[in-house]
mmCIF file of N, CA and C and ligand atoms in Angstrom:
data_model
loop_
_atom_site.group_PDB
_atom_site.id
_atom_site.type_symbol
_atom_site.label_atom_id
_atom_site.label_comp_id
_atom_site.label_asym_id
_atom_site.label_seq_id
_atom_site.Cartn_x
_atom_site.Cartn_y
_atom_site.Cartn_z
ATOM 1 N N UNK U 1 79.102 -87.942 185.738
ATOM 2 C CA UNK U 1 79.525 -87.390 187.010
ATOM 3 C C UNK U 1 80.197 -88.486 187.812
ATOM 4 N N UNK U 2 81.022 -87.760 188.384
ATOM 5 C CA UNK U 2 82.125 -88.957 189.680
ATOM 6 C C UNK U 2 81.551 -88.547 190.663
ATOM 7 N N UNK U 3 82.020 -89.689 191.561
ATOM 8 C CA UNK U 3 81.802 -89.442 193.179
ATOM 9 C C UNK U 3 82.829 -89.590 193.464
ATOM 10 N N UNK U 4 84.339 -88.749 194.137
ATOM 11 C CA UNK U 4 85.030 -89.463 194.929
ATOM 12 C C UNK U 4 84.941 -89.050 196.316
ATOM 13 N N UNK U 5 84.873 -90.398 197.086
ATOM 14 C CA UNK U 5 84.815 -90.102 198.420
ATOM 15 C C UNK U 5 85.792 -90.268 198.855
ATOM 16 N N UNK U 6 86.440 -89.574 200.031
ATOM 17 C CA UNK U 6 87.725 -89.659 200.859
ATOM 18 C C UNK U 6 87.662 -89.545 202.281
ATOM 19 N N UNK U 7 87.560 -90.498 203.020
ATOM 20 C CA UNK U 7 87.241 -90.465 204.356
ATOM 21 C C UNK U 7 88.572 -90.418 204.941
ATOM 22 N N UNK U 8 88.489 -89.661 205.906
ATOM 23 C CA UNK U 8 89.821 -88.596 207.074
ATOM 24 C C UNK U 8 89.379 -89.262 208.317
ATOM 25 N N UNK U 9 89.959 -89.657 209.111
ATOM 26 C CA UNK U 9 90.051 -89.623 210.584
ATOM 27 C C UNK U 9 90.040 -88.938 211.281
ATOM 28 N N UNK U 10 90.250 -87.251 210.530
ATOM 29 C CA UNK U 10 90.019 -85.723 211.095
ATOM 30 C C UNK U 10 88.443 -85.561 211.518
ATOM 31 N N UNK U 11 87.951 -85.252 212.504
ATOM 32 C CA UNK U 11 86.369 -84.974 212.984
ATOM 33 C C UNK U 11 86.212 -83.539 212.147
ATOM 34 N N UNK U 12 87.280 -82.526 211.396
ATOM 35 C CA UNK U 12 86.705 -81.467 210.806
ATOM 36 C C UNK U 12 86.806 -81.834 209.668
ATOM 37 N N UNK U 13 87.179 -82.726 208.853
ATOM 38 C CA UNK U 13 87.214 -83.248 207.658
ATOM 39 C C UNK U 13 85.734 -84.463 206.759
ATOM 40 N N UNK U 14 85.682 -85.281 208.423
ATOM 41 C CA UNK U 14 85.112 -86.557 207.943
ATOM 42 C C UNK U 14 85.319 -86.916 206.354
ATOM 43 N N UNK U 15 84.296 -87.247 205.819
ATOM 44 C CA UNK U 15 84.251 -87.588 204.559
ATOM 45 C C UNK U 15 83.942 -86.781 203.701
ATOM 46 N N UNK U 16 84.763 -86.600 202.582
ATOM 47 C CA UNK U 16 84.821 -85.600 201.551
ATOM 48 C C UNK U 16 84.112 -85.971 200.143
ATOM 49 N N UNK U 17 83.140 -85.367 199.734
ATOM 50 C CA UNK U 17 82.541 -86.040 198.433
ATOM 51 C C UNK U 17 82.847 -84.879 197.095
ATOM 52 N N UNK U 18 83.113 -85.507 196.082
ATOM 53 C CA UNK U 18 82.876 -84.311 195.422
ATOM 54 C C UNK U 18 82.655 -84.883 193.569
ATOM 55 N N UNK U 19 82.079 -84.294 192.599
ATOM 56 C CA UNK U 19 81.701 -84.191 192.185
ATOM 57 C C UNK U 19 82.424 -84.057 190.438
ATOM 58 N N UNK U 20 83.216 -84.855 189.563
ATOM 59 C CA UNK U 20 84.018 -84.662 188.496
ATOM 60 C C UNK U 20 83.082 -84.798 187.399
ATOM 61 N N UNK U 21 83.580 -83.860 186.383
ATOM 62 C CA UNK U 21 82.875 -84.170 184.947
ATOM 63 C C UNK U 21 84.369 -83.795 184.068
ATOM 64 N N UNK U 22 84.412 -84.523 182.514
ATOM 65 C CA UNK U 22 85.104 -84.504 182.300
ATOM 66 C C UNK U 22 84.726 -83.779 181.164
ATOM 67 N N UNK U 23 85.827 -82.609 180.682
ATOM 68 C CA UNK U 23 85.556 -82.070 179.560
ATOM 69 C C UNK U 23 86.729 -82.186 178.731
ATOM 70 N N UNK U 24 86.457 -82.458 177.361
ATOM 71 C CA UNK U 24 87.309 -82.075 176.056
ATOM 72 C C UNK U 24 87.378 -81.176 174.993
ATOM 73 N N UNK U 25 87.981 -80.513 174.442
ATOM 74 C CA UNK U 25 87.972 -79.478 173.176
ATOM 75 C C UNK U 25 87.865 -81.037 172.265
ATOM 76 N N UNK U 26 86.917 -80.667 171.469
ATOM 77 C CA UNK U 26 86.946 -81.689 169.804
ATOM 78 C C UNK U 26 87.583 -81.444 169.137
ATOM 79 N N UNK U 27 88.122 -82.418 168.572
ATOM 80 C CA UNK U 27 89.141 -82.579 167.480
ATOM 81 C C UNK U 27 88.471 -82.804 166.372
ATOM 82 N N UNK U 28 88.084 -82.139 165.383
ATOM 83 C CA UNK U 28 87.571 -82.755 163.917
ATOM 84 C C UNK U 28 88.231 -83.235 163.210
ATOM 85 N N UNK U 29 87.953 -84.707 162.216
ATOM 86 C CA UNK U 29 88.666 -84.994 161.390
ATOM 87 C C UNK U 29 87.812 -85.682 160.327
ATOM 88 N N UNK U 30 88.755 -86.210 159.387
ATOM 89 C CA UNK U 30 87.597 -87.059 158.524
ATOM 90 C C UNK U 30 86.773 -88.278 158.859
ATOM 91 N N UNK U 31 85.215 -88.304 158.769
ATOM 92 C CA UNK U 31 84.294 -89.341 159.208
ATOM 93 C C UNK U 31 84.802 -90.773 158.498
ATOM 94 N N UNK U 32 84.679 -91.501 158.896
ATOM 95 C CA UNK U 32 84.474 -92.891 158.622
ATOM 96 C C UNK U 32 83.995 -93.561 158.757
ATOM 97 N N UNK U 33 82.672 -93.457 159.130
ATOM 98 C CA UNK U 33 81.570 -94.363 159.811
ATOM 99 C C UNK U 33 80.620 -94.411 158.433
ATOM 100 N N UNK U 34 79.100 -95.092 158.508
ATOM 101 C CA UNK U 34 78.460 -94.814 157.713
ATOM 102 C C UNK U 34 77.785 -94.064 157.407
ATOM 103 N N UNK U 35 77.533 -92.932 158.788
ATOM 104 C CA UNK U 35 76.756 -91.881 158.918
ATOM 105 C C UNK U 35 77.617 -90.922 157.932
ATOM 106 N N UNK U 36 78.538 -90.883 157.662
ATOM 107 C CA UNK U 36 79.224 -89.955 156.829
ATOM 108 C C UNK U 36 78.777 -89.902 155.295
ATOM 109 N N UNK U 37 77.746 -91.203 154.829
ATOM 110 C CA UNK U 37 77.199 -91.033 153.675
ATOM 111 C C UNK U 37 75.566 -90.835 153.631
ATOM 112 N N UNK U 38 75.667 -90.594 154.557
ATOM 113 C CA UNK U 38 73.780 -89.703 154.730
ATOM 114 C C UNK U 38 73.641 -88.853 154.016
ATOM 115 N N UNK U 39 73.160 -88.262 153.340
ATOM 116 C CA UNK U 39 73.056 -87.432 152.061
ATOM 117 C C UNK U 39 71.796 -86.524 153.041
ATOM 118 N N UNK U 40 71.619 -87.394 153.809
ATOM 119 C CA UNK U 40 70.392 -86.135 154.718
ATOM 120 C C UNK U 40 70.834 -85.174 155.795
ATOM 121 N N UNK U 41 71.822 -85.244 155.894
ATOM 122 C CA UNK U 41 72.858 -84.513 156.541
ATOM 123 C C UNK U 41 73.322 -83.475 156.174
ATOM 124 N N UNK U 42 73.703 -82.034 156.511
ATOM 125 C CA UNK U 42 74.138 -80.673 155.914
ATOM 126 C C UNK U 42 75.838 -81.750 155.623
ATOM 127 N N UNK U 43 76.516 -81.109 154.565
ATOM 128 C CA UNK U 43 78.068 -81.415 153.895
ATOM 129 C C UNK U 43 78.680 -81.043 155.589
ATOM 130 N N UNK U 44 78.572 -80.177 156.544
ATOM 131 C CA UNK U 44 79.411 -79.992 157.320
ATOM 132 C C UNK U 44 79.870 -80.844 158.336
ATOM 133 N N UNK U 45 78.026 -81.837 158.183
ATOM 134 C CA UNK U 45 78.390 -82.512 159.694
ATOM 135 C C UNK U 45 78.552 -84.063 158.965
ATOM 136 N N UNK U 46 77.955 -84.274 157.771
ATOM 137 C CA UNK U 46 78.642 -85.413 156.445
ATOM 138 C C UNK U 46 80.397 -85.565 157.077
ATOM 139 N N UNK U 47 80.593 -84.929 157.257
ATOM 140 C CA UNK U 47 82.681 -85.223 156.781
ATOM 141 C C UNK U 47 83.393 -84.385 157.841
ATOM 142 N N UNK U 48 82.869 -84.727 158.464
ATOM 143 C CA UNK U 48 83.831 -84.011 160.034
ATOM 144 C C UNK U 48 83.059 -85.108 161.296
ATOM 145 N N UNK U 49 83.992 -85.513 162.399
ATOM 146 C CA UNK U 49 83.049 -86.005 163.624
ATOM 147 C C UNK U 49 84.295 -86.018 164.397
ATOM 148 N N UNK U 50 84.075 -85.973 165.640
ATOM 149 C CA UNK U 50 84.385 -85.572 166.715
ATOM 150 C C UNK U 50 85.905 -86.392 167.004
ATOM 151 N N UNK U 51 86.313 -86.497 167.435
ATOM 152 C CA UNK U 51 87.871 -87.782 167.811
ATOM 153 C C UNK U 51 87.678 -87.701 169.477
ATOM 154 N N UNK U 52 87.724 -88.759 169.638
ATOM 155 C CA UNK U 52 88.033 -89.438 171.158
ATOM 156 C C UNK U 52 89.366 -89.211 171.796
ATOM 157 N N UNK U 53 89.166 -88.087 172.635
ATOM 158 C CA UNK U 53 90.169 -88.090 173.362
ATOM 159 C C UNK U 53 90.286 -88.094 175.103
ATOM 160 N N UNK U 54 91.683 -87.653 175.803
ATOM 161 C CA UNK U 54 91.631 -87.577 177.162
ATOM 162 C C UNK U 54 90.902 -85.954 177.220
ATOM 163 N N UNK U 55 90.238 -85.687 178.253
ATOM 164 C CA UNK U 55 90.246 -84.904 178.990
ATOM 165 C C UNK U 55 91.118 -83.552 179.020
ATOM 166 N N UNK U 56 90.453 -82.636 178.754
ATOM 167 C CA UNK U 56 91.827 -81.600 179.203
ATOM 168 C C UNK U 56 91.176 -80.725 180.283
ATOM 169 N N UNK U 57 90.255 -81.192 180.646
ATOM 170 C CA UNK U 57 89.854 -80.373 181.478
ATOM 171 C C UNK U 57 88.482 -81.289 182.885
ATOM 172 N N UNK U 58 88.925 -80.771 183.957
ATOM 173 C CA UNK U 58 88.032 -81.574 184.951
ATOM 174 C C UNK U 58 87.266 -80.577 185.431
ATOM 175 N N UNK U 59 85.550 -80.801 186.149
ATOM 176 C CA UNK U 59 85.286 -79.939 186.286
ATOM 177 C C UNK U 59 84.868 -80.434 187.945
ATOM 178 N N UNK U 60 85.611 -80.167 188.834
ATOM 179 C CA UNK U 60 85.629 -80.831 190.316
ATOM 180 C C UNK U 60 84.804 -79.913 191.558
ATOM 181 N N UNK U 61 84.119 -80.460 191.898
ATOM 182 C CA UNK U 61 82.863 -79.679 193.200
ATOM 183 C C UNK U 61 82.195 -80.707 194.107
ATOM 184 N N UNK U 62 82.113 -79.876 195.525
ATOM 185 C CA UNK U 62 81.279 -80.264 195.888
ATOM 186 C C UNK U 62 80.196 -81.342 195.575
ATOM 187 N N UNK U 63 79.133 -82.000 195.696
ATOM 188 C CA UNK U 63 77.716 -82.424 195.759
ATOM 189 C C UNK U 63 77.410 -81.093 195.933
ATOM 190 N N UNK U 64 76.261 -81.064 195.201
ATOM 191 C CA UNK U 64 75.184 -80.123 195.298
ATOM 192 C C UNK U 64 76.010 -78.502 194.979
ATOM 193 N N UNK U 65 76.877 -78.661 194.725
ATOM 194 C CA UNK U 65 77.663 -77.469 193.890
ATOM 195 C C UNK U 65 77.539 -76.691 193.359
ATOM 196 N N UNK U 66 76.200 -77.264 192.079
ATOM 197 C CA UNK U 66 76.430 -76.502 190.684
ATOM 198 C C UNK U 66 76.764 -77.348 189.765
ATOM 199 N N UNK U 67 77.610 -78.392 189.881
ATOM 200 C CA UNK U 67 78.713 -78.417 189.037
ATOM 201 C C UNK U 67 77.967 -79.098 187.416
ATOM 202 N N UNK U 68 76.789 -79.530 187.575
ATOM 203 C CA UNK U 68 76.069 -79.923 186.514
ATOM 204 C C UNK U 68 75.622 -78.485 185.621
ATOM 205 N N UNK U 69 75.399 -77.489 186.561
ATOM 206 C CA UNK U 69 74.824 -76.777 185.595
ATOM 207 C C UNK U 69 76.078 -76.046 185.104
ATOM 208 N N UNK U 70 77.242 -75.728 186.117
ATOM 209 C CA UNK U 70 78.442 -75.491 185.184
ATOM 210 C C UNK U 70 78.768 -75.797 184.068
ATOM 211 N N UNK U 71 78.507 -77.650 183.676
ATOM 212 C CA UNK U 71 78.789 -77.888 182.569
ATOM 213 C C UNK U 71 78.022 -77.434 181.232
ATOM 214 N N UNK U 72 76.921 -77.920 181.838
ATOM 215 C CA UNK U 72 75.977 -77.472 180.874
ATOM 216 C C UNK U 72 76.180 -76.207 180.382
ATOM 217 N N UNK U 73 76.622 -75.094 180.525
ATOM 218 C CA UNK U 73 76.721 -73.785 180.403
ATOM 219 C C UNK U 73 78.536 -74.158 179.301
ATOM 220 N N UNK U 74 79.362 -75.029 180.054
ATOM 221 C CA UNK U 74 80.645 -74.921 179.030
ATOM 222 C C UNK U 74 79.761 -75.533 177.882
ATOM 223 N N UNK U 75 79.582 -76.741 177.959
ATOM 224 C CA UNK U 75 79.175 -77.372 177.046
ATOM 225 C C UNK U 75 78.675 -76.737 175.230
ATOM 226 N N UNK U 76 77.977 -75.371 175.939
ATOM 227 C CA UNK U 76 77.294 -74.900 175.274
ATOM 228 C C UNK U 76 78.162 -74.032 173.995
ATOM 229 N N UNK U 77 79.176 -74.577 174.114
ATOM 230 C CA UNK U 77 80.111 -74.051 173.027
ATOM 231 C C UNK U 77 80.593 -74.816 171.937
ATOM 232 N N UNK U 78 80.780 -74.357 170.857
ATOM 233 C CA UNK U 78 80.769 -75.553 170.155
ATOM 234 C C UNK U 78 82.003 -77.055 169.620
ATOM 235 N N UNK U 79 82.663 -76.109 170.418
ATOM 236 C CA UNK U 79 84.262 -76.496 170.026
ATOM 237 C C UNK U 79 84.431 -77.979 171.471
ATOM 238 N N UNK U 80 83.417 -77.731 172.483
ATOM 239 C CA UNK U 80 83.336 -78.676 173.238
ATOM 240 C C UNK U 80 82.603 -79.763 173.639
ATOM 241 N N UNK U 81 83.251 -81.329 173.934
ATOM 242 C CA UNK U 81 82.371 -81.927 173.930
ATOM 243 C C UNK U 81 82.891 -82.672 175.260
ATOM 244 N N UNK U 82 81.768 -82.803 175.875
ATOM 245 C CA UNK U 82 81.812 -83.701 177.489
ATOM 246 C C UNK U 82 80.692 -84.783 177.498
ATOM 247 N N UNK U 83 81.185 -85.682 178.543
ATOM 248 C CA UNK U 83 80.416 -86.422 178.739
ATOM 249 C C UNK U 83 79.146 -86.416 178.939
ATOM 250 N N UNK U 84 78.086 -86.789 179.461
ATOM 251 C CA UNK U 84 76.760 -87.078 179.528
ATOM 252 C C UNK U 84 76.383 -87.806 180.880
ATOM 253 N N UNK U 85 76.307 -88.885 180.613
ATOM 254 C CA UNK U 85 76.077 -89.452 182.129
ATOM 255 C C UNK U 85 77.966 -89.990 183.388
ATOM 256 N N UNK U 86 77.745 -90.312 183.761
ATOM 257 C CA UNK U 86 78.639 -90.662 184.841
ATOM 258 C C UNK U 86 79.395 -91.578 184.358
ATOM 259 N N UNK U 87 80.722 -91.192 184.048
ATOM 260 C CA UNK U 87 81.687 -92.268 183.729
ATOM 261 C C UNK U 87 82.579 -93.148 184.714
ATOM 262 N N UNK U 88 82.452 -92.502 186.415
ATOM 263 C CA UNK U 88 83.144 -93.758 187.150
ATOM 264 C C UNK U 88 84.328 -93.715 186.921
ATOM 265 N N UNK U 89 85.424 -93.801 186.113
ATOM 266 C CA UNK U 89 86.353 -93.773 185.974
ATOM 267 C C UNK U 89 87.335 -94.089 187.279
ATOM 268 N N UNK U 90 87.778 -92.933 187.873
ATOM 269 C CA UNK U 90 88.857 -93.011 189.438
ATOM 270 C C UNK U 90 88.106 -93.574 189.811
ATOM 271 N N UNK U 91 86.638 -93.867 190.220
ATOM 272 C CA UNK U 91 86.470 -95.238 191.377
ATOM 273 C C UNK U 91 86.145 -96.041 190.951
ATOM 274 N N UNK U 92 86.160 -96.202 189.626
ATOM 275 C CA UNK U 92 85.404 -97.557 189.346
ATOM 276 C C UNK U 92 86.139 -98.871 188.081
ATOM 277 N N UNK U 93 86.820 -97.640 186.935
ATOM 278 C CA UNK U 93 87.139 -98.448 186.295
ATOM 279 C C UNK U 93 88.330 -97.758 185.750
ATOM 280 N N UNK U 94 89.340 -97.457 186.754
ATOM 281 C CA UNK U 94 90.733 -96.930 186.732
ATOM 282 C C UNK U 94 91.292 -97.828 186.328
ATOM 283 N N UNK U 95 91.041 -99.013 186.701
ATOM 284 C CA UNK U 95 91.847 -100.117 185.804
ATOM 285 C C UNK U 95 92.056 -100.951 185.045
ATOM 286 N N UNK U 96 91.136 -100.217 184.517
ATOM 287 C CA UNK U 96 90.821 -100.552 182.407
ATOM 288 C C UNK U 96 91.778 -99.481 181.937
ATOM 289 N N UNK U 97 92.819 -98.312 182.472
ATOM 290 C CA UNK U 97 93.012 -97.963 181.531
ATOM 291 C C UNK U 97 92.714 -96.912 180.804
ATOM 292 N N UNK U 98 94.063 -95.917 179.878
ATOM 293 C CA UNK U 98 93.383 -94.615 180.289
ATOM 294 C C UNK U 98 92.611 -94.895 178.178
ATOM 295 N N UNK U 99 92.850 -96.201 177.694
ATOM 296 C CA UNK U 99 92.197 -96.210 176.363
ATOM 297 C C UNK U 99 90.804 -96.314 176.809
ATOM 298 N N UNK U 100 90.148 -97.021 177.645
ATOM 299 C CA UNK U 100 88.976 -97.345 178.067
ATOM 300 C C UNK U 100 88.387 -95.901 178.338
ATOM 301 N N UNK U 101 89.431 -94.745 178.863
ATOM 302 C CA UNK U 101 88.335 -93.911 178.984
ATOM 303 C C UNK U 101 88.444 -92.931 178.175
ATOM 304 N N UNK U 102 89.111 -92.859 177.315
ATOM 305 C CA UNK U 102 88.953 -92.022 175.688
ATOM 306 C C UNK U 102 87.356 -92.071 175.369
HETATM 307 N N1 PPS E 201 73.504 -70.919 189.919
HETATM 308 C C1 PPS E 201 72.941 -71.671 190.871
HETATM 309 N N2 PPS E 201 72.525 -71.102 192.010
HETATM 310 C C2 PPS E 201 71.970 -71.853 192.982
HETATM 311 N N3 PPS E 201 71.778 -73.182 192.902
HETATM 312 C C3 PPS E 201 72.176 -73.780 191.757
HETATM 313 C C4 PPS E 201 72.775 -73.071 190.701
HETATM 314 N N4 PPS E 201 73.065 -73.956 189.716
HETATM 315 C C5 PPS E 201 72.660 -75.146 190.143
HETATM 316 N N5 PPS E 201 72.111 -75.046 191.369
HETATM 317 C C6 PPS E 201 71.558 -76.128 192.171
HETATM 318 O O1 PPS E 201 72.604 -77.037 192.474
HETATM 319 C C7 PPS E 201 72.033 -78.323 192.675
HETATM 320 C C8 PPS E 201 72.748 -79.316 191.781
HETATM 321 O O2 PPS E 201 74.109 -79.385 192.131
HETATM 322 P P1 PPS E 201 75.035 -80.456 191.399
HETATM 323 O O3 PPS E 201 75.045 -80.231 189.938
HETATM 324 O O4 PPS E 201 76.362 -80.457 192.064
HETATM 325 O O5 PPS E 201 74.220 -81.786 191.631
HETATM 326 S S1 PPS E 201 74.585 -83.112 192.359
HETATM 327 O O6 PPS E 201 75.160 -82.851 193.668
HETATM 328 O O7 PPS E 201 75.527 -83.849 191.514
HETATM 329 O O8 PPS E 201 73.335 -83.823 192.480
HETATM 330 C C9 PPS E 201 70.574 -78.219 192.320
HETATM 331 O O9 PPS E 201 69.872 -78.072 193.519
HETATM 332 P P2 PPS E 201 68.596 -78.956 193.871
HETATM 333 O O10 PPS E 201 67.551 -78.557 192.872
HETATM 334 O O11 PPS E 201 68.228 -78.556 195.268
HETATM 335 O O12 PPS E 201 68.994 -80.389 193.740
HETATM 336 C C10 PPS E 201 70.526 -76.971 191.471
HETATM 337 O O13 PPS E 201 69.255 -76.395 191.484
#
């Protein structure tokens, strides 16, 4: 989860917080790690794993929104995979780069 805050000089605005998670559709391709020769593993999840990509999708709210349990609910599909804890990204480590946040 993000925090971005945006503070206004507007008295009906003040400070704006809100709430990003980042979601991706998975890309399967061939494994290459060592987990790919686990023999304790079903053949499906042996030779397929996920690919690192950008984002195609943001999921932006309020604090106190929802927006966690929103995800949790996309998440729940299988074709998608999102983050987990708080990646920071726009406030924190925008300038590492958009490989850093693959
Ligand atoms: N469908 C629905 N209806 C009503 N309330 C709901 C719903 N889904 C999530 N919640 C409540 O939303 C709170 C969490 O919001 P967030 O995921 O935005 O959390 S946070 O702001 O990042 O902490 C959190 O409230 P609190 O338990 O008071 O913290 C959740 O219980």
């Amino acid at each position: 989860m993000l925090h971005v805050h945006r503070a206004s000089k507007s008295p009906e605005t003040h400070v704006e917080t809100l709430d990003v998670y980042l979601v991706a559709k998975a890309q399967w391709g061939p494994r290459k790690t060592m987990a790919s020769r686990n023999r304790s593993q079903p053949a499906y999840r042996r030779n397929v794993t996920a690919t690192r990509r950008l984002p195609q999708a943001l999921i932006i709210g309020v604090k106190k929104g929802g927006t966690r349990a929103l995800l949790e609910f996309i998440r729940l599909h299988p074709d998608v995979r999102a983050v987990g804890p708080e990646t920071h990204f726009f406030d924190r480590h925008y300038h590492r780069g958009l490989e850093w946040y693959r």
